[in-house]
Short mmCIF file of N, CA and C in Angstrom, two decimals:
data_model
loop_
_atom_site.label_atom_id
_atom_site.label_comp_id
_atom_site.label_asym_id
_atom_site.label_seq_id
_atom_site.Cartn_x
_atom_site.Cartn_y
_atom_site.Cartn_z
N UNK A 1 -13.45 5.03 -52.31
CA UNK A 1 -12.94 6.33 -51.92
C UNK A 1 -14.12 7.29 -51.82
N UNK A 2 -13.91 8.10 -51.02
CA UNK A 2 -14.91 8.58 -50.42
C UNK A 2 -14.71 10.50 -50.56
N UNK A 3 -16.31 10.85 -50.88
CA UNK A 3 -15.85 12.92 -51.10
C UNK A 3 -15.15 13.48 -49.82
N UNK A 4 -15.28 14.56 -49.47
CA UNK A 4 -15.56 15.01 -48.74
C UNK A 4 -16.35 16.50 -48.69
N UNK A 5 -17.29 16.97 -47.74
CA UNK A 5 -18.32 17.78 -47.83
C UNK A 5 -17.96 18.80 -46.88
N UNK A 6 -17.73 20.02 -47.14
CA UNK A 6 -17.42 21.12 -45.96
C UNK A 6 -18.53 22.13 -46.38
N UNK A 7 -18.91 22.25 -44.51
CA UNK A 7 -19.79 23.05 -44.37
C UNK A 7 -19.06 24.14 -43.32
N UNK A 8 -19.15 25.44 -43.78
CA UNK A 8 -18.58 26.33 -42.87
C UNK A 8 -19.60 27.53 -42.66
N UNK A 9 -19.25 27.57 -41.11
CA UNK A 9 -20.47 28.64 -40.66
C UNK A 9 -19.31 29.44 -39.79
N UNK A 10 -19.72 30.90 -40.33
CA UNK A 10 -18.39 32.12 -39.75
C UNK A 10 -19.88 32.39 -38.46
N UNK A 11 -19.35 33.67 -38.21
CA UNK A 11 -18.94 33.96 -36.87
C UNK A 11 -20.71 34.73 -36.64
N UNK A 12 -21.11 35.09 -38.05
CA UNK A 12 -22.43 36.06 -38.31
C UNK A 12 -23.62 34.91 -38.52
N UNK A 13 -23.00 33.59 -38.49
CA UNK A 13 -24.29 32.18 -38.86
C UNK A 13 -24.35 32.04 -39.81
N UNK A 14 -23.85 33.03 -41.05
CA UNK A 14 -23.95 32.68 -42.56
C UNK A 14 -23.46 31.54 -42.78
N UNK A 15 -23.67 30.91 -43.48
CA UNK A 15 -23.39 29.13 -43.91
C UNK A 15 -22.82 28.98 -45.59
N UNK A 16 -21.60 28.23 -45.98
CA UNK A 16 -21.60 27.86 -46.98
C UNK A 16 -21.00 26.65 -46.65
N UNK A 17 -21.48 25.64 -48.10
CA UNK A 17 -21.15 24.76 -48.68
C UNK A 17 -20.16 24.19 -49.24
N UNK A 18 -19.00 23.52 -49.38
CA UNK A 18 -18.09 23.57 -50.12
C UNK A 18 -17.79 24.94 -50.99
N UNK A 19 -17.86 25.87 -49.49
CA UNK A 19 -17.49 27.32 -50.17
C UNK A 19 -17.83 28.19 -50.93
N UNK A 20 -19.49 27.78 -50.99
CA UNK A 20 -20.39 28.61 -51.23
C UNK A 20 -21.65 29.09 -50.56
N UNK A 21 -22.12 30.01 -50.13
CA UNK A 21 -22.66 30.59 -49.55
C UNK A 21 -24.39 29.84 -49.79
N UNK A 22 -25.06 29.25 -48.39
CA UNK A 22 -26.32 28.77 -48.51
C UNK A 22 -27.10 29.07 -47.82
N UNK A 23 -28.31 29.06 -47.78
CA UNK A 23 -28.94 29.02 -46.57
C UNK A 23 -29.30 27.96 -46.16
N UNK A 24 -29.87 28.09 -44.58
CA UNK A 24 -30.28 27.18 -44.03
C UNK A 24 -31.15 25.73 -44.41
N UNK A 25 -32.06 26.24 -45.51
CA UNK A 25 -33.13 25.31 -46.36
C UNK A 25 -32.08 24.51 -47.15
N UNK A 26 -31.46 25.25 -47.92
CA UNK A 26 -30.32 24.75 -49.07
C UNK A 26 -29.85 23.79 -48.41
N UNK A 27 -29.08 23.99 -47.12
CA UNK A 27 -28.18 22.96 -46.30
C UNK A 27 -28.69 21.88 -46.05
N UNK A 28 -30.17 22.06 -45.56
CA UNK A 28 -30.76 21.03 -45.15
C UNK A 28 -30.86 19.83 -46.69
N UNK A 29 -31.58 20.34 -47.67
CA UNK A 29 -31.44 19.86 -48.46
C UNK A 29 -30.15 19.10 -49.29
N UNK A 30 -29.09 19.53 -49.08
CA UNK A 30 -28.24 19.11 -49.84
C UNK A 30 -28.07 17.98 -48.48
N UNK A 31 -27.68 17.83 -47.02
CA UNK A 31 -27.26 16.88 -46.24
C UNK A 31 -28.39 15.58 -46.81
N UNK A 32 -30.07 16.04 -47.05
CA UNK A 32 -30.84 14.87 -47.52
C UNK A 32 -29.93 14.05 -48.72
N UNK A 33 -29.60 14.70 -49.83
CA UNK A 33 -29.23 14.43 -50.85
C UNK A 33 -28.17 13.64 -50.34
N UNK A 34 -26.98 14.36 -49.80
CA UNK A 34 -25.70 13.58 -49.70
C UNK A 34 -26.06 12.55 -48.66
N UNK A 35 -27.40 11.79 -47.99
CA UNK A 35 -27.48 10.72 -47.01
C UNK A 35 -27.72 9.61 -48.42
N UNK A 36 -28.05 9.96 -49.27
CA UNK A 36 -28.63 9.19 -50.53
C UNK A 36 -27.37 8.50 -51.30
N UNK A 37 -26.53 9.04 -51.35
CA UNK A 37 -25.38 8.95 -52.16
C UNK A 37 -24.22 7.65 -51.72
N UNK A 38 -23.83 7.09 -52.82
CA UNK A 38 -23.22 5.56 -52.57
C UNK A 38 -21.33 5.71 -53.23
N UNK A 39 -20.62 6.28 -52.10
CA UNK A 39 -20.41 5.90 -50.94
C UNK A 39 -21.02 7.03 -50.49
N UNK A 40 -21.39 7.15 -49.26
CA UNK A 40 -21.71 8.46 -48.95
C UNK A 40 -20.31 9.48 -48.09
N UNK A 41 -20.34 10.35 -49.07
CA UNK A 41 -19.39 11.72 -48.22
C UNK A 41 -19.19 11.87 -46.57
N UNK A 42 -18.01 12.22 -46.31
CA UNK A 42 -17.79 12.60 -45.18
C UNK A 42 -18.43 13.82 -45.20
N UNK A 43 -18.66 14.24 -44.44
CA UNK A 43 -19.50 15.92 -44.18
C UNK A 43 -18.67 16.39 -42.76
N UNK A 44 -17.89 17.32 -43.38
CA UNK A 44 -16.89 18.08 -41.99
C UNK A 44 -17.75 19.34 -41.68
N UNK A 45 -18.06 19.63 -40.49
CA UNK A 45 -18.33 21.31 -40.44
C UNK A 45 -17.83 21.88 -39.39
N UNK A 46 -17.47 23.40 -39.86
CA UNK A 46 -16.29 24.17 -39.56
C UNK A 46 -17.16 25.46 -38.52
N UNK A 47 -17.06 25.50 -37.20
CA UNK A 47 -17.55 27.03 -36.54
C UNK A 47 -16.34 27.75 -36.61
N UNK A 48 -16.73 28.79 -36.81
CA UNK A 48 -15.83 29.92 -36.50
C UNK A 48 -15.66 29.92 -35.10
N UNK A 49 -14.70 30.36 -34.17
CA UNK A 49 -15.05 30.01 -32.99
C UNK A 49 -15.81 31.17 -32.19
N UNK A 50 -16.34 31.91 -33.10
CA UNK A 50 -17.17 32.80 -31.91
C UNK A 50 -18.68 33.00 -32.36
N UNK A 51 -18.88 31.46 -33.16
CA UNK A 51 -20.74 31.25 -33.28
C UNK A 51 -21.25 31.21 -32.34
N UNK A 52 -22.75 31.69 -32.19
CA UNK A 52 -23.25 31.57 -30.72
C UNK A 52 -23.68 29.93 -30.64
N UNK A 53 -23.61 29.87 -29.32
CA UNK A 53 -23.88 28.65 -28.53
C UNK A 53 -25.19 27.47 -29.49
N UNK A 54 -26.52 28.29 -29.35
CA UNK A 54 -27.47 28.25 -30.19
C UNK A 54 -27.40 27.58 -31.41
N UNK A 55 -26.35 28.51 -32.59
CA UNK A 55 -26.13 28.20 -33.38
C UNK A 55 -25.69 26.61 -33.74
N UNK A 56 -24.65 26.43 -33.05
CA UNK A 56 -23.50 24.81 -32.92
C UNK A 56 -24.77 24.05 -32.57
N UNK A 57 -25.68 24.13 -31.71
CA UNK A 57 -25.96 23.04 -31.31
C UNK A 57 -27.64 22.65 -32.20
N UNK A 58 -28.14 23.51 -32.76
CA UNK A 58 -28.89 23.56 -33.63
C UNK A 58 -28.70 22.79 -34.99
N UNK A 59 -27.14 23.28 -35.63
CA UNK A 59 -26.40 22.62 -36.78
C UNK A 59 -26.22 21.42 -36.40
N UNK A 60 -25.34 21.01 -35.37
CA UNK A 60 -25.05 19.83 -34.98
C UNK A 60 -26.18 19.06 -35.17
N UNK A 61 -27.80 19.06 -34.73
CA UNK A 61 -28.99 18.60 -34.21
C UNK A 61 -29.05 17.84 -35.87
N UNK A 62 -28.77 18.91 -36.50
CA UNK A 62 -29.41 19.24 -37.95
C UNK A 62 -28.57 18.30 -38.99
N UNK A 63 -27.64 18.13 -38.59
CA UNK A 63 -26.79 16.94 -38.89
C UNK A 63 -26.61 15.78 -38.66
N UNK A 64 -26.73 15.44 -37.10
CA UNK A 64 -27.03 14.55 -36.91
C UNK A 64 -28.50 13.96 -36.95
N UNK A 65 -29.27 14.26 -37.28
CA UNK A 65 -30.51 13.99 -37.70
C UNK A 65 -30.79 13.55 -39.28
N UNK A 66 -30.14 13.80 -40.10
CA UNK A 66 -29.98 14.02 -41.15
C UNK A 66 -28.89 12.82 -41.83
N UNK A 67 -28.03 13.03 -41.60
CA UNK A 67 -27.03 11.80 -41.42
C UNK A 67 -26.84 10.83 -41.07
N UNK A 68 -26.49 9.89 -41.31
CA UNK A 68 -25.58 8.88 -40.24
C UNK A 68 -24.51 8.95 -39.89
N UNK A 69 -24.36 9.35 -39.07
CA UNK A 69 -22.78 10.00 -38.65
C UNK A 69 -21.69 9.13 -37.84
N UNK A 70 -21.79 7.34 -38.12
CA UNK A 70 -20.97 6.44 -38.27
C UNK A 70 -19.84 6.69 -37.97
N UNK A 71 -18.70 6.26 -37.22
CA UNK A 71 -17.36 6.77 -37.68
C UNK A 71 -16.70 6.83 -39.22
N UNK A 72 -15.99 8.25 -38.71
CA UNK A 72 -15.16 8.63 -40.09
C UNK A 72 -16.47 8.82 -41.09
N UNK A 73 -17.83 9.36 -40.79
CA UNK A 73 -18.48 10.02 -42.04
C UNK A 73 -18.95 11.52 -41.97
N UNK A 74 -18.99 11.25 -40.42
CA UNK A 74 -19.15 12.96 -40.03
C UNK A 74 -18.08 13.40 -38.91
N UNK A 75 -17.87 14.58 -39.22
CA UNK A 75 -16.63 15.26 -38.57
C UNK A 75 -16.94 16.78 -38.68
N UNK A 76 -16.17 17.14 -37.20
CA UNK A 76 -16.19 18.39 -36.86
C UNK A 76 -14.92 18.80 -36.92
N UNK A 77 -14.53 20.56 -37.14
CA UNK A 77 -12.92 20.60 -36.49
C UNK A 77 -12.21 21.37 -37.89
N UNK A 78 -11.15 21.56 -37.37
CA UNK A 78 -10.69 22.02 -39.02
C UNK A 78 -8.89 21.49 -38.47
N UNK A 79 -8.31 21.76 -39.98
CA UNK A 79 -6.76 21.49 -39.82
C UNK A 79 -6.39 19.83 -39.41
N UNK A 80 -5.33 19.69 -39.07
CA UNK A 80 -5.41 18.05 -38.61
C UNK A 80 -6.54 17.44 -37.89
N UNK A 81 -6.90 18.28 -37.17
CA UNK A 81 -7.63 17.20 -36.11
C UNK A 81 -8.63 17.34 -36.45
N UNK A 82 -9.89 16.60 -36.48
CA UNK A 82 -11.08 16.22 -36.78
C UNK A 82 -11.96 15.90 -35.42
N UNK A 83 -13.34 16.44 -34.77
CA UNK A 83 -13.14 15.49 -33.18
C UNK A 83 -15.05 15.19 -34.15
N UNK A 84 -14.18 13.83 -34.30
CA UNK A 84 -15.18 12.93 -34.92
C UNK A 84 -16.13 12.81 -33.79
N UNK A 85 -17.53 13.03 -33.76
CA UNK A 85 -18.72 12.40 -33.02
C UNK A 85 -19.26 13.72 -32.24
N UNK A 86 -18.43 15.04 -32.01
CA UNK A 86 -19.53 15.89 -31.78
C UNK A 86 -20.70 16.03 -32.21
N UNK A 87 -21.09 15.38 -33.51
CA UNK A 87 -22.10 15.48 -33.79
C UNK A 87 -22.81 13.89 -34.25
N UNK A 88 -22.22 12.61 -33.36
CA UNK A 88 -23.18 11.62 -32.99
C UNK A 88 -21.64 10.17 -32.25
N UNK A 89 -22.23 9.70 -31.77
CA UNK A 89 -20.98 8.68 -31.68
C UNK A 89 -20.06 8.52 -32.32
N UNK A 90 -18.71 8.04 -32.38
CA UNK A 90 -18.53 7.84 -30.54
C UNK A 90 -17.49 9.25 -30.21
N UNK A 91 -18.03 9.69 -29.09
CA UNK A 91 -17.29 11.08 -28.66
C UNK A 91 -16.23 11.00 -28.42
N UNK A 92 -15.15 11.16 -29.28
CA UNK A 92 -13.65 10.99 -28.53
C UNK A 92 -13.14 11.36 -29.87
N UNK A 93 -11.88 12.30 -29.37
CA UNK A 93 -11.12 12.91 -30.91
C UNK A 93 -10.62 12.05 -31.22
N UNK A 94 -10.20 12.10 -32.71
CA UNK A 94 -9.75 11.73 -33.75
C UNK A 94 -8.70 12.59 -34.96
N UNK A 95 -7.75 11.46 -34.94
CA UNK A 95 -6.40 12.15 -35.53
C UNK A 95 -6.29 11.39 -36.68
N UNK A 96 -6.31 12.13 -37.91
CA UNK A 96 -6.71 10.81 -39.41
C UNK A 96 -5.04 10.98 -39.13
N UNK A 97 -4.19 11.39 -38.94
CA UNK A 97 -2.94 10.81 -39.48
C UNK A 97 -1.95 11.05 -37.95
N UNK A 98 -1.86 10.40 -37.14
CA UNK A 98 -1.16 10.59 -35.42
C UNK A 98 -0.08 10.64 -35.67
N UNK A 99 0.49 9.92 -36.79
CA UNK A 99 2.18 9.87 -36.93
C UNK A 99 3.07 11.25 -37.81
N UNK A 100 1.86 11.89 -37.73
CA UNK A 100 2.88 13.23 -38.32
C UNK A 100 3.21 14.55 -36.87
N UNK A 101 3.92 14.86 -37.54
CA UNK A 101 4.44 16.19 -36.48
C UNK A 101 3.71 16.89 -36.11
N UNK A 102 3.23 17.29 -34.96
CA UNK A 102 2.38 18.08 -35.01
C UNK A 102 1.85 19.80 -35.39
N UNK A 103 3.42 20.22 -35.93
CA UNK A 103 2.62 21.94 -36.68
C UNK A 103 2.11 21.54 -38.12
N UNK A 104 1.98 19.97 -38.23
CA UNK A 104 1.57 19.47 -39.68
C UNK A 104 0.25 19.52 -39.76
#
């Protein structure tokens, strides 16, 4: 069984961690740490949707570089849907649970 790791970046680029506020160095550091770790964590991260362009694709870089982002270890997205591989193979969404209703 496996953690899971949320990284959320609002709308100003500020960044936290499982809901705490980091910077950029911090982040980097903790993704080293959590590539180390047996099983290793899913790592979800969350844009607000009005980060600049820049921003997403910088983080993304920064993640996938950092990671192995395998299926089902890295994920983007919030709420049900997850679109596993924006940030490395294989690009195509992903629904961890398809058989529920969807305002679930």
């Amino acid at each position: 069984m496996s953690l899971l790791s949320v990284i959320t970046v609002r709308a100003d680029g500020s960044l936290q961690w499982n809901g705490k506020s980091v910077s950029d160095t911090t982040l980097k550091t903790y993704l080293q740490e959590t590539a180390t770790l047996n099983p290793v964590p899913v790592v979800q991260i969350r844009f607000a949707p009005d980060v600049d362009c820049d921003a997403v694709a910088r983080l993304r870089r920064l993640v996938s570089d950092t990671l192995d982002c395998k299926f089902g270890q890295c994920a983007e997205g919030s709420g049900r849907w997850w679109r596993i591989g924006d940030v490395g193979p294989p690009f195509e969404a992903y629904d961890p649970q398809p058989t529920l209703p969807p305002k679930q």
